[in-house]
Amino acid sequence: MTVPRDLPAPHASSLDLGGRTALVTGAAGGIGRACALRLAAAGAKVRAVDRDATGLESLAEAARDLGGTVEPHVLDLTDLDAAELAAAGTDVLVNNAGIQLVRPIEEFPPDVFHTVLTVMLEAPFRLIRGALPHMYGQGWGRIVNVSSVHGLRASAYKSAYVAAKHGLEGLSKTTALEGAPHGVTSNCVNPGYVRTPLVEKQIADQARAHSLPEERVLSEVLLQDSAVKRLIEPEEVAEAVAYLCGPRASFVTGTSLVLDGGWTAH
C-alpha cells in the first residue's frame, strides 16, 4: 500500500501548520475568531481579515498570549480587488465572513441582497482566485468555506443568506474538482446555529418576523428542527475546520461537513 506523502505516523494526531500561512475572513469575532486562534495555535501565521479593527487587535493580543501569530488585516470584502490581493501567498484559506438580514422577500431591500451575495459568495470566489496560484505552485492547499445548514436547507425570511450559502456550496465543489490534481482540497463546514453575535441579532429579527417573544425564538424557531437542543460553540466549528486542514483529511474534498445537531436527519 502506498502511503500519502503528507500522512503522519499513526500516533501523530495534533495539527501542525508550522511554516504555513492561513487567511481567515470575518476573524474579529465568533467563528472566525475561533478559527484564527485554532490555526495560530497549530503554528500557522494567520492573516486575520475583518472590517472591525478593534476586534482584530483583540484577536492578535489573544493569539500572542497563546504563543501564536495573527496579523490583523482591516478590509471590507466588498472591495473585491483588495480581497483577491489579500489572499495571495496563502496556504490555508478559511472563507467565513457573513452578514444576515431576516425579512420577507417582498420587504427585503435589494441593496442588502446585493451586499450579502457580494460578501458571502463573490468575495470567496475572489479570495479563492487569489490563493490558488500559490497553492497550485507548491502542490498543496486547504480551502475551507464556512457554509451553514442553510447551504443545504432553506428557511423563510432568509432569501439572501440562503442563496449565498447554496452558491458557496457549488463554488466549493467546483474548486475541489479543479484543485484535486494540484493537491488542493476544498470543503464546506455546515454548522447549525452557533453562539455568535450574528445569531443573537437573528433572535431579535426572528422575534419580529414571527411575532414571538425573544425567549421563545430559540426553542420554537431556531432549534425547532435540531435534535440537539443547544447552540453549537464557535470552538467546535473551529475544530472541524482544523480537521479539514490536517493531513488526515487529504482525501476529503468536495464535500460538506455537517454540524447541525441532527437538523438534516429529518
GROMACS .gro file of C-alpha atoms in nm:
model
  266
    1MET     CA    1   0.000   0.000   0.000
    2THR     CA    2   0.132   0.344  -0.091
    3VAL     CA    3   0.120   0.591   0.195
    4PRO     CA    4   0.043   0.955   0.101
    5ARG     CA    5   0.349   1.173   0.147
    6ASP     CA    6   0.183   1.409   0.394
    7LEU     CA    7   0.035   1.135   0.613
    8PRO     CA    8   0.197   1.136   0.959
    9ALA     CA    9   0.286   0.836   1.171
   10PRO     CA   10  -0.026   0.665   1.314
   11HIS     CA   11   0.037   0.807   1.663
   12ALA     CA   12   0.057   1.168   1.538
   13SER     CA   13  -0.281   1.333   1.593
   14SER     CA   14  -0.205   1.701   1.654
   15LEU     CA   15  -0.233   1.956   1.375
   16ASP     CA   16   0.098   2.112   1.274
   17LEU     CA   17   0.077   2.409   1.039
   18GLY     CA   18   0.422   2.542   1.115
   19GLY     CA   19   0.554   2.738   0.820
   20ARG     CA   20   0.208   2.775   0.667
   21THR     CA   21   0.016   3.099   0.613
   22ALA     CA   22  -0.358   3.095   0.675
   23LEU     CA   23  -0.613   3.362   0.590
   24VAL     CA   24  -0.939   3.379   0.784
   25THR     CA   25  -1.217   3.623   0.692
   26GLY     CA   26  -1.463   3.758   0.945
   27ALA     CA   27  -1.192   3.695   1.201
   28ALA     CA   28  -1.272   3.964   1.458
   29GLY     CA   29  -1.539   3.760   1.634
   30GLY     CA   30  -1.745   3.442   1.651
   31ILE     CA   31  -1.645   3.150   1.430
   32GLY     CA   32  -1.373   3.347   1.254
   33ARG     CA   33  -1.201   3.439   1.579
   34ALA     CA   34  -1.213   3.079   1.699
   35CYS     CA   35  -1.071   2.954   1.366
   36ALA     CA   36  -0.792   3.212   1.368
   37LEU     CA   37  -0.689   3.118   1.722
   38ARG     CA   38  -0.706   2.744   1.644
   39LEU     CA   39  -0.489   2.774   1.333
   40ALA     CA   40  -0.244   3.006   1.510
   41ALA     CA   41  -0.217   2.753   1.791
   42ALA     CA   42  -0.127   2.493   1.527
   43GLY     CA   43   0.167   2.708   1.420
   44ALA     CA   44   0.022   2.892   1.121
   45LYS     CA   45   0.086   3.260   1.061
   46VAL     CA   46  -0.270   3.385   1.037
   47ARG     CA   47  -0.384   3.680   0.828
   48ALA     CA   48  -0.698   3.791   1.007
   49VAL     CA   49  -0.935   3.983   0.778
   50ASP     CA   50  -1.227   4.190   0.904
   51ARG     CA   51  -1.371   4.542   0.899
   52ASP     CA   52  -1.350   4.559   1.279
   53ALA     CA   53  -1.006   4.697   1.361
   54THR     CA   54  -1.065   4.686   1.737
   55GLY     CA   55  -1.177   4.324   1.724
   56LEU     CA   56  -0.874   4.230   1.517
   57GLU     CA   57  -0.638   4.390   1.767
   58SER     CA   58  -0.807   4.196   2.047
   59LEU     CA   59  -0.767   3.877   1.845
   60ALA     CA   60  -0.397   3.944   1.782
   61GLU     CA   61  -0.342   4.001   2.153
   62ALA     CA   62  -0.522   3.678   2.241
   63ALA     CA   63  -0.310   3.489   1.989
   64ARG     CA   64   0.011   3.634   2.136
   65ASP     CA   65  -0.098   3.520   2.481
   66LEU     CA   66  -0.126   3.167   2.337
   67GLY     CA   67   0.211   3.189   2.164
   68GLY     CA   68   0.059   3.222   1.817
   69THR     CA   69   0.090   3.476   1.538
   70VAL     CA   70  -0.204   3.672   1.400
   71GLU     CA   71  -0.157   3.964   1.162
   72PRO     CA   72  -0.461   4.199   1.158
   73HIS     CA   73  -0.572   4.298   0.809
   74VAL     CA   74  -0.853   4.555   0.810
   75LEU     CA   75  -1.052   4.502   0.492
   76ASP     CA   76  -1.408   4.546   0.367
   77LEU     CA   77  -1.477   4.242   0.150
   78THR     CA   78  -1.698   4.445  -0.081
   79ASP     CA   79  -1.363   4.572  -0.215
   80LEU     CA   80  -1.322   4.264  -0.430
   81ASP     CA   81  -0.992   4.356  -0.589
   82ALA     CA   82  -0.837   4.409  -0.245
   83ALA     CA   83  -0.980   4.079  -0.127
   84GLU     CA   84  -0.817   3.890  -0.412
   85LEU     CA   85  -0.483   4.057  -0.347
   86ALA     CA   86  -0.503   3.976   0.026
   87ALA     CA   87  -0.524   3.604  -0.049
   88ALA     CA   88  -0.202   3.587  -0.249
   89GLY     CA   89   0.055   3.353  -0.099
   90THR     CA   90  -0.179   3.177   0.142
   91ASP     CA   91  -0.160   2.804   0.209
   92VAL     CA   92  -0.487   2.778   0.401
   93LEU     CA   93  -0.796   2.986   0.322
   94VAL     CA   94  -1.099   2.998   0.551
   95ASN     CA   95  -1.392   3.184   0.396
   96ASN     CA   96  -1.602   3.268   0.698
   97ALA     CA   97  -1.729   3.627   0.680
   98GLY     CA   98  -2.105   3.659   0.677
   99ILE     CA   99  -2.391   3.901   0.727
  100GLN     CA  100  -2.758   3.839   0.784
  101LEU     CA  101  -3.091   4.015   0.750
  102VAL     CA  102  -3.421   3.846   0.824
  103ARG     CA  103  -3.707   3.986   0.614
  104PRO     CA  104  -3.984   3.854   0.387
  105ILE     CA  105  -3.880   3.864   0.021
  106GLU     CA  106  -4.126   4.138  -0.066
  107GLU     CA  107  -3.974   4.356   0.206
  108PHE     CA  108  -3.609   4.259   0.152
  109PRO     CA  109  -3.400   4.561   0.044
  110PRO     CA  110  -3.239   4.486  -0.294
  111ASP     CA  111  -2.920   4.669  -0.196
  112VAL     CA  112  -2.879   4.446   0.109
  113PHE     CA  113  -2.942   4.135  -0.102
  114HIS     CA  114  -2.663   4.250  -0.334
  115THR     CA  115  -2.426   4.318  -0.044
  116VAL     CA  116  -2.491   3.978   0.115
  117LEU     CA  117  -2.409   3.797  -0.209
  118THR     CA  118  -2.102   4.014  -0.263
  119VAL     CA  119  -1.957   3.943   0.082
  120MET     CA  120  -2.062   3.579   0.111
  121LEU     CA  121  -2.025   3.447  -0.245
  122GLU     CA  122  -1.839   3.681  -0.477
  123ALA     CA  123  -1.570   3.766  -0.221
  124PRO     CA  124  -1.497   3.397  -0.151
  125PHE     CA  125  -1.460   3.344  -0.527
  126ARG     CA  126  -1.212   3.629  -0.547
  127LEU     CA  127  -1.022   3.508  -0.241
  128ILE     CA  128  -1.000   3.157  -0.384
  129ARG     CA  129  -0.890   3.304  -0.716
  130GLY     CA  130  -0.615   3.495  -0.538
  131ALA     CA  131  -0.499   3.198  -0.332
  132LEU     CA  132  -0.490   2.922  -0.594
  133PRO     CA  133  -0.179   3.023  -0.792
  134HIS     CA  134   0.042   2.984  -0.483
  135MET     CA  135  -0.133   2.665  -0.375
  136TYR     CA  136  -0.102   2.514  -0.722
  137GLY     CA  137   0.262   2.617  -0.743
  138GLN     CA  138   0.355   2.426  -0.430
  139GLY     CA  139   0.119   2.134  -0.486
  140TRP     CA  140  -0.067   2.180  -0.156
  141GLY     CA  141  -0.352   2.391  -0.025
  142ARG     CA  142  -0.655   2.380   0.201
  143ILE     CA  143  -0.972   2.580   0.137
  144VAL     CA  144  -1.248   2.564   0.395
  145ASN     CA  145  -1.571   2.751   0.330
  146VAL     CA  146  -1.777   2.811   0.641
  147SER     CA  147  -2.121   2.745   0.500
  148SER     CA  148  -2.424   2.661   0.712
  149VAL     CA  149  -2.708   2.419   0.745
  150HIS     CA  150  -2.870   2.686   0.526
  151GLY     CA  151  -2.634   2.583   0.249
  152LEU     CA  152  -2.831   2.257   0.245
  153ARG     CA  153  -3.175   2.362   0.366
  154ALA     CA  154  -3.382   2.678   0.338
  155SER     CA  155  -3.563   2.883   0.599
  156ALA     CA  156  -3.823   3.150   0.541
  157TYR     CA  157  -3.722   3.518   0.554
  158LYS     CA  158  -3.353   3.450   0.475
  159SER     CA  159  -3.351   3.475   0.096
  160ALA     CA  160  -3.011   3.641   0.059
  161TYR     CA  161  -2.831   3.428   0.320
  162VAL     CA  162  -2.972   3.101   0.187
  163ALA     CA  163  -2.896   3.197  -0.174
  164ALA     CA  164  -2.538   3.291  -0.084
  165LYS     CA  165  -2.474   2.973   0.115
  166HIS     CA  166  -2.620   2.750  -0.157
  167GLY     CA  167  -2.395   2.926  -0.407
  168LEU     CA  168  -2.094   2.879  -0.179
  169GLU     CA  169  -2.159   2.505  -0.175
  170GLY     CA  170  -2.138   2.495  -0.554
  171LEU     CA  171  -1.828   2.713  -0.564
  172SER     CA  172  -1.658   2.487  -0.309
  173LYS     CA  173  -1.733   2.172  -0.510
  174THR     CA  174  -1.609   2.327  -0.833
  175THR     CA  175  -1.290   2.435  -0.657
  176ALA     CA  176  -1.243   2.081  -0.529
  177LEU     CA  177  -1.270   1.933  -0.878
  178GLU     CA  178  -1.025   2.182  -1.025
  179GLY     CA  179  -0.787   2.172  -0.731
  180ALA     CA  180  -0.755   1.797  -0.684
  181PRO     CA  181  -0.481   1.746  -0.946
  182HIS     CA  182  -0.279   2.019  -0.771
  183GLY     CA  183  -0.301   1.885  -0.414
  184VAL     CA  184  -0.565   2.139  -0.310
  185THR     CA  185  -0.877   2.037  -0.117
  186SER     CA  186  -1.194   2.243  -0.085
  187ASN     CA  187  -1.474   2.168   0.157
  188CYS     CA  188  -1.760   2.329   0.341
  189VAL     CA  189  -1.830   2.320   0.712
  190ASN     CA  190  -2.201   2.344   0.782
  191PRO     CA  191  -2.294   2.435   1.138
  192GLY     CA  192  -2.642   2.490   1.268
  193TYR     CA  193  -2.697   2.790   1.490
  194VAL     CA  194  -2.371   2.898   1.652
  195ARG     CA  195  -2.337   3.106   1.966
  196THR     CA  196  -2.225   3.427   1.792
  197PRO     CA  197  -2.334   3.793   1.779
  198LEU     CA  198  -2.486   3.721   1.436
  199VAL     CA  199  -2.722   3.464   1.589
  200GLU     CA  200  -2.803   3.688   1.883
  201LYS     CA  201  -2.914   3.952   1.634
  202GLN     CA  202  -3.118   3.691   1.447
  203ILE     CA  203  -3.312   3.612   1.763
  204ALA     CA  204  -3.438   3.970   1.775
  205ASP     CA  205  -3.510   3.973   1.399
  206GLN     CA  206  -3.693   3.641   1.413
  207ALA     CA  207  -3.896   3.758   1.711
  208ARG     CA  208  -4.026   4.044   1.498
  209ALA     CA  209  -4.078   3.826   1.189
  210HIS     CA  210  -4.271   3.555   1.377
  211SER     CA  211  -4.437   3.784   1.633
  212LEU     CA  212  -4.289   3.581   1.918
  213PRO     CA  213  -4.118   3.683   2.241
  214GLU     CA  214  -3.740   3.651   2.207
  215GLU     CA  215  -3.722   3.383   2.477
  216ARG     CA  216  -3.938   3.153   2.262
  217VAL     CA  217  -3.747   3.210   1.938
  218LEU     CA  218  -3.452   2.988   2.032
  219SER     CA  219  -3.658   2.680   2.119
  220GLU     CA  220  -3.950   2.723   1.878
  221VAL     CA  221  -3.780   2.869   1.570
  222LEU     CA  222  -3.401   2.839   1.563
  223LEU     CA  223  -3.374   2.494   1.723
  224GLN     CA  224  -3.710   2.355   1.614
  225ASP     CA  225  -3.556   2.106   1.370
  226SER     CA  226  -3.243   2.030   1.572
  227ALA     CA  227  -3.235   1.705   1.769
  228VAL     CA  228  -2.967   1.851   1.997
  229LYS     CA  229  -3.135   2.146   2.167
  230ARG     CA  230  -2.843   2.382   2.211
  231LEU     CA  231  -2.633   2.626   2.015
  232ILE     CA  232  -2.301   2.498   1.883
  233GLU     CA  233  -1.996   2.680   2.016
  234PRO     CA  234  -1.754   2.859   1.781
  235GLU     CA  235  -1.467   2.645   1.908
  236GLU     CA  236  -1.648   2.331   1.793
  237VAL     CA  237  -1.670   2.469   1.441
  238ALA     CA  238  -1.303   2.567   1.455
  239GLU     CA  239  -1.209   2.207   1.536
  240ALA     CA  240  -1.392   2.088   1.225
  241VAL     CA  241  -1.205   2.349   1.019
  242ALA     CA  242  -0.876   2.235   1.172
  243TYR     CA  243  -0.951   1.873   1.086
  244LEU     CA  244  -1.005   1.964   0.721
  245CYS     CA  245  -0.670   2.144   0.718
  246GLY     CA  246  -0.483   1.845   0.857
  247PRO     CA  247  -0.305   1.553   0.691
  248ARG     CA  248  -0.572   1.301   0.790
  249ALA     CA  249  -0.821   1.485   0.568
  250SER     CA  250  -0.615   1.480   0.249
  251PHE     CA  251  -0.875   1.256   0.079
  252VAL     CA  252  -1.169   1.468   0.194
  253THR     CA  253  -1.266   1.719  -0.075
  254GLY     CA  254  -1.576   1.849  -0.248
  255THR     CA  255  -1.799   1.768   0.045
  256SER     CA  256  -1.983   1.930   0.335
  257LEU     CA  257  -1.906   1.850   0.699
  258VAL     CA  258  -2.240   1.899   0.872
  259LEU     CA  259  -2.253   2.008   1.237
  260ASP     CA  260  -2.623   2.069   1.273
  261GLY     CA  261  -2.734   1.869   1.577
  262GLY     CA  262  -2.939   1.635   1.357
  263TRP     CA  263  -3.132   1.904   1.168
  264THR     CA  264  -3.076   1.748   0.824
  265ALA     CA  265  -3.150   1.397   0.956
  266HIS     CA  266  -3.522   1.472   0.910
   0.00000   0.00000   0.00000
